[in-house]
Short mmCIF file of C-alpha atoms and ligand atoms in Angstrom, two decimals:
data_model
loop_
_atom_site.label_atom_id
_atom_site.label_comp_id
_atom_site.label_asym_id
_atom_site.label_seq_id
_atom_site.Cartn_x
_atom_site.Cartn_y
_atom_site.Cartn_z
CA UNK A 1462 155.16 51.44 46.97
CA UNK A 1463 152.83 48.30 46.11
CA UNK A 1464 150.23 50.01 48.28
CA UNK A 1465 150.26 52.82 46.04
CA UNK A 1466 149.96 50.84 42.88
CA UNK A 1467 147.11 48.76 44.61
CA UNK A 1468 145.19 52.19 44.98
CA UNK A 1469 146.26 53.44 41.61
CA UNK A 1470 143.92 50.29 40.54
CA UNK A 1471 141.45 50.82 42.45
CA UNK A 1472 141.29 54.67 41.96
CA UNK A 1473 138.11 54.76 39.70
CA UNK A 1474 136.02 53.57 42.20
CA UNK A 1475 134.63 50.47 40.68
CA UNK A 1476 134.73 47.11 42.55
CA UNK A 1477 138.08 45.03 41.46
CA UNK A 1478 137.83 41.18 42.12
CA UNK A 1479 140.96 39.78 44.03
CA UNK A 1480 142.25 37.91 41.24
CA UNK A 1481 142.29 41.29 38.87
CA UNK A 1482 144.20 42.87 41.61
CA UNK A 1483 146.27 40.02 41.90
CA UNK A 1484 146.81 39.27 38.55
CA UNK A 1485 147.74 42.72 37.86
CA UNK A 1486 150.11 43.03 41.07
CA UNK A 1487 151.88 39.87 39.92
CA UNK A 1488 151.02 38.31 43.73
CA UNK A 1489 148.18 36.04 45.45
CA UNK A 1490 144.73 37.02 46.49
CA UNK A 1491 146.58 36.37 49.54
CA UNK A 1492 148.97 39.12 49.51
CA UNK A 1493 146.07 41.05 47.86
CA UNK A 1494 143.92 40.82 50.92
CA UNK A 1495 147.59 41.84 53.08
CA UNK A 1496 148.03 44.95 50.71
CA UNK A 1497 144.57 45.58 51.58
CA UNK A 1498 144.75 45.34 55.33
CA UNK A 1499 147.95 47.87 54.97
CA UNK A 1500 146.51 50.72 52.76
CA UNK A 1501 143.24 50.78 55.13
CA UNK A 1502 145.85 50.77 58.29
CA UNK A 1503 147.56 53.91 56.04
CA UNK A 1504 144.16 55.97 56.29
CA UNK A 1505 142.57 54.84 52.57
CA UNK A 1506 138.77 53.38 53.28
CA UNK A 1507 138.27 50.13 51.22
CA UNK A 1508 135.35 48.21 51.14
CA UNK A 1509 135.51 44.44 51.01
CA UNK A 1510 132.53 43.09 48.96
CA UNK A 1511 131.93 39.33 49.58
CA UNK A 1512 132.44 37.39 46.38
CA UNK A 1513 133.34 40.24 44.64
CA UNK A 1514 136.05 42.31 45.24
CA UNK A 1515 137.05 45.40 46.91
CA UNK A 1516 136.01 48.78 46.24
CA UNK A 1517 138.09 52.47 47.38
CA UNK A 1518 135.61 54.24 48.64
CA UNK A 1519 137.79 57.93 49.79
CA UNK A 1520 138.13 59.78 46.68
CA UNK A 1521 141.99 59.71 46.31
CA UNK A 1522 144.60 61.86 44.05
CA UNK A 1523 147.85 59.87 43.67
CA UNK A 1524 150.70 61.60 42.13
CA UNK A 1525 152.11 59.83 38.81
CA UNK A 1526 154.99 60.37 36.65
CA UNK A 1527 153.76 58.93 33.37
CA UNK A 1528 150.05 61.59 34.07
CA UNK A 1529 152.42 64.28 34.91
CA UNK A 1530 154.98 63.50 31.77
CA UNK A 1531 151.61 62.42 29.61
CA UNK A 1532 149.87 66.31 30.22
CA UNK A 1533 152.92 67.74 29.10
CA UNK A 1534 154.21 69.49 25.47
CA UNK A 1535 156.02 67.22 23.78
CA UNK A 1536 158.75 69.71 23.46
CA UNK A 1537 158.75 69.84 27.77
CA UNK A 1538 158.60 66.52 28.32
CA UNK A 1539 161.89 66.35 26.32
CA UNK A 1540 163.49 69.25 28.77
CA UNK A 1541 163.05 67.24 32.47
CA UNK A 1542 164.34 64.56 34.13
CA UNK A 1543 161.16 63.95 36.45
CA UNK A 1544 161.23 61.62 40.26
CA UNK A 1545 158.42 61.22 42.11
CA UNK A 1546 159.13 59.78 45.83
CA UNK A 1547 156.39 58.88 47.98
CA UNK A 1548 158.63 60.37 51.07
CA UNK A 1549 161.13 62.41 51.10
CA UNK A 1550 163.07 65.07 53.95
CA UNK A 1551 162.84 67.63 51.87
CA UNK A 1552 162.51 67.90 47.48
CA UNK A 1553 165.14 70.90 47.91
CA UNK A 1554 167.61 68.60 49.51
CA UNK A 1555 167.14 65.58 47.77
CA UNK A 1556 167.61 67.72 44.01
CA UNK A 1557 170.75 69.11 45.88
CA UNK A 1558 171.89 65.56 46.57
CA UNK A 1559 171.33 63.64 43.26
CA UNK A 1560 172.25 66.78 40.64
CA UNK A 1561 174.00 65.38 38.09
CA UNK A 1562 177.25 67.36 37.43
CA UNK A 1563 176.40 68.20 34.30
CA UNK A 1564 173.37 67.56 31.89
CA UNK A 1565 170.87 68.75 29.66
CA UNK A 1566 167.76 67.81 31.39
CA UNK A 1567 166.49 69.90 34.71
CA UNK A 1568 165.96 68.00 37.14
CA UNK A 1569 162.18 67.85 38.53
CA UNK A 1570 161.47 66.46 41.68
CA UNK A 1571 158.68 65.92 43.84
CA UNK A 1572 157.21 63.87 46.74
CA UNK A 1573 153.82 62.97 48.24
CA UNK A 1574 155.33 63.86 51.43
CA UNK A 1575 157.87 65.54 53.52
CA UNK A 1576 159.72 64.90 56.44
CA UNK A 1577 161.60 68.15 57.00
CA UNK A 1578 160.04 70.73 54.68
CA UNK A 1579 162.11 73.64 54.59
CA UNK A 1580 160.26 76.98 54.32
CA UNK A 1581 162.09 80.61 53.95
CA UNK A 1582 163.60 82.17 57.14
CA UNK A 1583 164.34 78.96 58.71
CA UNK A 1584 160.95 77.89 58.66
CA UNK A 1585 159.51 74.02 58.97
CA UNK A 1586 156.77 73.76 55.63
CA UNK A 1587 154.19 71.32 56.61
CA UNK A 1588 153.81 68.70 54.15
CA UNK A 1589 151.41 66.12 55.04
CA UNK A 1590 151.11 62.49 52.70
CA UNK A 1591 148.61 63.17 50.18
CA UNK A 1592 147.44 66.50 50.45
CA UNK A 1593 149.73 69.05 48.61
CA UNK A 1594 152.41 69.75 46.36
CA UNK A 1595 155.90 69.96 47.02
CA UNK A 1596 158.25 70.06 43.87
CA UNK A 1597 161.76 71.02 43.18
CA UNK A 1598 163.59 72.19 40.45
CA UNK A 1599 167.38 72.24 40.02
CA UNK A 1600 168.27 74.88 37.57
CA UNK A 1601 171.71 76.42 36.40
CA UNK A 1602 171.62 80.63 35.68
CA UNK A 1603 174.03 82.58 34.45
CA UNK A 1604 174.66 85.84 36.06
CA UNK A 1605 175.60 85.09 39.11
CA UNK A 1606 174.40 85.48 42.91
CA UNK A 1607 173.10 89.01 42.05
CA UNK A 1608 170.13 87.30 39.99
CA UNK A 1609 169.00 85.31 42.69
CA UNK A 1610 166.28 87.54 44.07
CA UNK A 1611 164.79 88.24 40.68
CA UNK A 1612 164.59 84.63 39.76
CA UNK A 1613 162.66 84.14 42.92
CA UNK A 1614 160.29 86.63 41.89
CA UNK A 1615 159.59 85.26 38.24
CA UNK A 1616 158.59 81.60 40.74
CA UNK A 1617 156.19 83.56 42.00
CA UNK A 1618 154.93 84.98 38.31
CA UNK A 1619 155.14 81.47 37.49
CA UNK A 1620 153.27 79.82 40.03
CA UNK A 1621 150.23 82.43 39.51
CA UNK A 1622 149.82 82.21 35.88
CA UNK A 1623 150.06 78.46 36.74
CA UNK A 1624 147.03 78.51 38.83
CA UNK A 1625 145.50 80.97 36.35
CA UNK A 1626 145.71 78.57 34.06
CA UNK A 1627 144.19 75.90 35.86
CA UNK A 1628 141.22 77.64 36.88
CA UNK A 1629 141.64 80.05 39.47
CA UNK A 1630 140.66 83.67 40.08
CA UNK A 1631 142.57 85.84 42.37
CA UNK A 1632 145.82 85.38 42.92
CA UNK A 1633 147.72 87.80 44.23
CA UNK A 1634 151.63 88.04 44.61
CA UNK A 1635 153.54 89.42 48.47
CA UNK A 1636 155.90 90.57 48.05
CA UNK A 1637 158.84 89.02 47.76
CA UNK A 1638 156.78 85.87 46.51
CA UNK A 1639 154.40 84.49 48.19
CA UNK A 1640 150.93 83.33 46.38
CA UNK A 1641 148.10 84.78 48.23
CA UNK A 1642 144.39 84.29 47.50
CA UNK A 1643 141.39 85.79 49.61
CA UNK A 1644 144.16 87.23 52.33
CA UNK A 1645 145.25 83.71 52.90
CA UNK A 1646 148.96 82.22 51.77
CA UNK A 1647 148.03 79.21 49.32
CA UNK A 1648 151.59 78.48 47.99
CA UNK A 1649 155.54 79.48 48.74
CA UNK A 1650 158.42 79.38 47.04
CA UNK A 1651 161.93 78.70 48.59
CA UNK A 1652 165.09 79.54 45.98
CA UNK A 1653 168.31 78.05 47.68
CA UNK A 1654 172.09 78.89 46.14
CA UNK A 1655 173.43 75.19 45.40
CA UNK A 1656 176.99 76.69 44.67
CA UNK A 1657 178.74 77.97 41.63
CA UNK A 1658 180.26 75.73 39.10
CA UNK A 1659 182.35 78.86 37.67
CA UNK A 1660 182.39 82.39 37.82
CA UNK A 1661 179.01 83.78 37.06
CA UNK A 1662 177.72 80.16 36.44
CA UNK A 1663 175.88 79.41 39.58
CA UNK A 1664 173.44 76.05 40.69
CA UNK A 1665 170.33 76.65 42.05
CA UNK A 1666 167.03 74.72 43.46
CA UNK A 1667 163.78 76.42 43.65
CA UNK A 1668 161.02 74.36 45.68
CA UNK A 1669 157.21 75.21 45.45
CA UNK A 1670 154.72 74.54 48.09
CA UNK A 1671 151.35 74.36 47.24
CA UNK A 1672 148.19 73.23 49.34
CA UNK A 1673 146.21 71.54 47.43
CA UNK A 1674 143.74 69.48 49.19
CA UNK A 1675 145.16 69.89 53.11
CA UNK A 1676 142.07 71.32 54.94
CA UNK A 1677 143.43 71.08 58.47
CA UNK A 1678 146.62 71.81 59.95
CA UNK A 1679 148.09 72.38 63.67
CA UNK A 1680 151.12 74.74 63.84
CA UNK A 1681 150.88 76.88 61.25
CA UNK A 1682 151.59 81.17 62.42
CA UNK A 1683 149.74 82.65 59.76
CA UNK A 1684 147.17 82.51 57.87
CA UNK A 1685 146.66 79.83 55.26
CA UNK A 1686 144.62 77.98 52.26
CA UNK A 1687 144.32 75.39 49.82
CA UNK A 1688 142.77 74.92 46.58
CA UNK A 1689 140.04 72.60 48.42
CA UNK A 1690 139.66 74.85 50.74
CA UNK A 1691 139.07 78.37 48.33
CA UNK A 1692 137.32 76.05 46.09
CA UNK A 1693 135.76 73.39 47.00
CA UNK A 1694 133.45 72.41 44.23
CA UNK A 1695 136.64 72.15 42.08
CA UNK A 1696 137.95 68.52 41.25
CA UNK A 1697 141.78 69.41 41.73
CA UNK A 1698 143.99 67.19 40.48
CA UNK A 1699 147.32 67.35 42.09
CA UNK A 1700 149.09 66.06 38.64
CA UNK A 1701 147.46 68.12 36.46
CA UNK A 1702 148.78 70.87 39.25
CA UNK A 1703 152.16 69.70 39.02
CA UNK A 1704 152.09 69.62 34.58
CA UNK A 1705 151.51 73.29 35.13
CA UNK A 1706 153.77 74.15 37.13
CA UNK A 1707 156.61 72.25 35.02
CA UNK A 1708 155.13 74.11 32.03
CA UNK A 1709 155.12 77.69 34.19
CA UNK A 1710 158.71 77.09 35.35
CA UNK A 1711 160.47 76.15 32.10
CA UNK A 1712 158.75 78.89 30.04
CA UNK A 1713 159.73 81.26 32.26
CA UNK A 1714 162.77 80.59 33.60
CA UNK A 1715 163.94 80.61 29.77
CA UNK A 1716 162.48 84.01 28.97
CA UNK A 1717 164.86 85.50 32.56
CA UNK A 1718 167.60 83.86 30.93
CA UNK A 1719 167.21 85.44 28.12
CA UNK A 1720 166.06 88.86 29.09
CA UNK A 1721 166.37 89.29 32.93
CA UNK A 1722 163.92 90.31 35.22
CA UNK A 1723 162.43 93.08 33.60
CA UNK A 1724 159.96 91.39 31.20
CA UNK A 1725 158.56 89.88 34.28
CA UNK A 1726 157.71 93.17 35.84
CA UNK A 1727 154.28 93.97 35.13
CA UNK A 1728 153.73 90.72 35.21
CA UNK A 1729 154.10 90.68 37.88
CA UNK A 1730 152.73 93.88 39.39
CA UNK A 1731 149.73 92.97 38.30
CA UNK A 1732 149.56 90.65 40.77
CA UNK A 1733 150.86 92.71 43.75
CA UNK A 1734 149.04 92.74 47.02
CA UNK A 1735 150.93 95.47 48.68
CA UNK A 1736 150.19 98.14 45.71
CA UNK A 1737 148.76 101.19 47.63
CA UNK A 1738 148.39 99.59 50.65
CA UNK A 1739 149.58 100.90 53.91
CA UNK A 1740 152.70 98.75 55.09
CA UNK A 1741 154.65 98.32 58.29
CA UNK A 1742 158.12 96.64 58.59
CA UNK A 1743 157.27 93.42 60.83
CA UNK A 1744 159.84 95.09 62.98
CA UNK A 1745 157.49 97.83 63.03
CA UNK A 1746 160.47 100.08 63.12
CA UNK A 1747 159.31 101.72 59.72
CA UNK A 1748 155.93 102.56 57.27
CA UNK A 1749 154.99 104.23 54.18
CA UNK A 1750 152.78 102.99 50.83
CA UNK A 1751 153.16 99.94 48.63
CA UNK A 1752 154.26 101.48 45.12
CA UNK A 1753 155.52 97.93 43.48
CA UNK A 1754 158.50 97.09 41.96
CA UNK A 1755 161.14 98.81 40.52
CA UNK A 1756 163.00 96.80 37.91
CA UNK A 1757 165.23 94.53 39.43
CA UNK A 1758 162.59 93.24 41.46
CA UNK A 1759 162.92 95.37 44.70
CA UNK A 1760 159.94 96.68 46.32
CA UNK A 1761 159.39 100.52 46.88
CA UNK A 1762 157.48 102.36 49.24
CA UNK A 1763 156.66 105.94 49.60
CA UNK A 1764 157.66 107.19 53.07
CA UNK A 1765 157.21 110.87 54.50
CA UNK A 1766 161.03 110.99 53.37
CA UNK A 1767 160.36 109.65 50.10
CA UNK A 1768 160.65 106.58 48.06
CA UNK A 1769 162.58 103.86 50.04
CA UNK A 1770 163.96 100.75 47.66
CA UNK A 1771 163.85 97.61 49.46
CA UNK A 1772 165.64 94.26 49.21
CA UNK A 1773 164.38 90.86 49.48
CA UNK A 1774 165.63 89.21 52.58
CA UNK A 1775 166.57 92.40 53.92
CA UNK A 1776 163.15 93.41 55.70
CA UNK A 1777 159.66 91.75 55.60
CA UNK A 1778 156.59 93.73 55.50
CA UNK A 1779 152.75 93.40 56.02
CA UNK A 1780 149.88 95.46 55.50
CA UNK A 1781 149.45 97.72 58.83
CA UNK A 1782 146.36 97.10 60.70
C1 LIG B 2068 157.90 79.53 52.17
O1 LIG B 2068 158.26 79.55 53.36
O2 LIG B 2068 157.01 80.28 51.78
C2 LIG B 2068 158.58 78.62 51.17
C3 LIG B 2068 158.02 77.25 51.22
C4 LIG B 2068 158.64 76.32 50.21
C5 LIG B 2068 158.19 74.89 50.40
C6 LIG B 2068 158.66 74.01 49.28
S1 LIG B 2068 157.87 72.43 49.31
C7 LIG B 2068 158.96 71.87 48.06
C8 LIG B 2068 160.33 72.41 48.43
N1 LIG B 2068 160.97 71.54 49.38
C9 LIG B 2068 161.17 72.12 50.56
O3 LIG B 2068 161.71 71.59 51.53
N2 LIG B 2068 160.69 73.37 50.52
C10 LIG B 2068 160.15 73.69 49.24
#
C-alpha cells in the first residue's frame, strides 16, 4: 500500500525531491529510492531527475476514500460505511463476508482490482489493476425474493443517470440491465441474494462493473467499451465515477423502497435498447418485437401469437441479425 501512497504524491506530475517523499512517507531516501524501484517494476513510469527528485510521468487515477467521501452530500456521506482494497477476489464476496449483522450504514465496497470477478450467468468479469470500477453494495429490502429482479433493474436506472450525470450521452439500458453505449456493453450489474434475516426481510449485494479507462482486453465474448475508449478526450476520474454512483444507488434504492418498481419504469424505458427492435431468444428457439417493460420490470414482446411477458433470468435475448 506504500507504493500507492508514494504515487498519490507524486500524482500531479511535478518533480518531488527524495527527502519530501521521504519526509512525507515517514522513511529514508533510501527506502524512497526502493519504493521507487517497486512502483516502476508495478508498470508506473517514473523519472529519476539527478539532484532533484523524481517525477510520474503516466498520467495515473488512484482510487481514494477521503476524494470519494469528500465529493459526496453531506447527508450521503453520513449513510455509508466505505473500503477501498487495492485487491480483492471479488467486491460481491468480500461485502458478503464482512456485513455487519446489523447496522445503519450500507456498506460500500470497492477495489482497484479483482481476482475472481464474478459476472451474471456464471461468468468471470475482467477486472484489471487500475483501469475500472468494481464496487459493491450490501443492502437490506423488504419484500422479499420476489423484488429481486426489479431492484436489479432500478441498478441499471441508476448506473445510467450516473453516467448522465457525469457527462455522457447515450446510454442505453438491455434488457435486463446491462449499460450499453454505441452497441458496445460499458458497465454490468450483478444482484446476488445474501440470505434472509426474517420473513420478507432479505440481504442483498449488488456489484457494478464499469470500464473506465481499460482499452485492451483478451477474453472477452462480446462486445465491449470504456469511458476512455467512447470518449477519449474526456479526463475520467475513476473517484468522481465512484461519488456518483454512491449518490445514484442510495437515491434510488430509497425511492424502490418506498414505492416499488414502478416509479422506475419510464425511467427506465427511456433508456431501452430493445424498444421496437426485432429480437431473438439466444436459444433462437423464439422472436417477436421489443415493446419494454411492463410494470414489475418484465420485458414484453409482441409475437405472431401476441404479447409474451418475460422474466429476467428466465431467457436472454438479442437483437436478430
Ligand atoms: C455482468 O455480467 O454484466 C455483471 C458484472 C458485474 C461485475 C461487478 S464488478 C463489482 C462486483 N464484484 C463482482 O465480482 N462482480 C461485480
Amino acid at each position: 500500500m506504500k507504493t500507492n501512497v508514494l504515487i498519490g504524491l507524486l500524482a500531479d506530475g511535478q518533480v518531488h525531491s527524495g527527502e519530501s517523499l521521504a519526509s512525507c512517507l515517514g522513511i529514508s531516501r533510501t527506502a524512497v529510492w526502493k519504493q521507487i524501484k517497486r512502483a516502476s517494476e508495478r508498470g508506473f513510469s517514473i523519472e529519476t531527475i539527478r539532484g532533484k527528485g523524481y517525477r510520474l510521468i503516466t498520467p495515473v487515477d488512484l482510487l481514494s476514500a477521503d476524494t470519494i467521501l469528500a465529493s459526496l452530500d453531506a447527508s450521503r456521506r453520513q449513510q455509508v460505511e466505505l473500503r477501498v482494497l487495492d485487491e480483492v477476489d471479488s467486491t460481491n464476496a468480500e461485502i458478503i463476508r464482512h456485513r455487519p449483522a446489523t447496522g445503519a450504514r450500507v456498506p460500500v465496497c470497492l477495489a482497484d482490482s479483482q481476482t475472481a470477478g464474478r459476472g451474471r450467468r456464471g461468468r468471470e468479469w475482467l477486472s484489471p489493476k487500475g483501469k475500472n470500477l468494481y464496487i459493491s453494495f450490501g443492502l437490506t429490502c423488504r419484500g422479499g425474493f420476489a423484488l429481486l429482479d426489479g431492484l436489479s433493474l432500478v441498478f441499471g436506472v441508476a448506473v445510467a443517470e450516473a453516467l448522465e450525470r457525469a457527462g455522457l450521452g447515450g446510454v442505453r439500458l438491455k434488457w435486463p440491465n446491462d449499460i450499453v453505449v454505441e452497441g458496445s456493453k460499458l458497465a454490468g450489474i450483478l444482484v446476488e441474494l445474501q440470505g434472509e434475516l426474517q420473513e420478507g426481510v432479505v440481504q442483498v449485494v449488488a456489484g457494478i462493473g464499469l470500464n473506465v479507462h481499460m482499452t485492451e482486453a483478451t477474453g472477452v465474448d462480446q462486445a465491449w467499451t470504456s469511458l476512455t475508449k467512447t470518449k477519449p478526450d474526456v479526463d475520467w476520474q475513476r473517484n468522481r465515477l465512484a461519488a456518483e454512483l454512491i449518490e445514484s444507488v442510495l437515491a434510488v434504492t430509497e425511492r424502490f423502497a418506498a414505492d416499488g418498481f414502478a416509479p422506475f419504469r419510464s425511467r427506465w424505458q427511456d433508456r431501452d435498447l430493445f424498444l421496437d427492435q426485432s429480437l431473438v431468444t439466444t436459444a433462437g428457439d423464439w422472436s417477436g418485437v421489443g415493446r419494454g417493460i411492463d410494470s414489475a420490470g418484465n420485458y414484453l414482446i409482441e409475437t405472431g401469437d401476441g404479447i409474451r411477458t418475460v422474466r429476467a433470468g428466465e431467457i436472454s435475448l438479442r437483437v436478430s441479425p
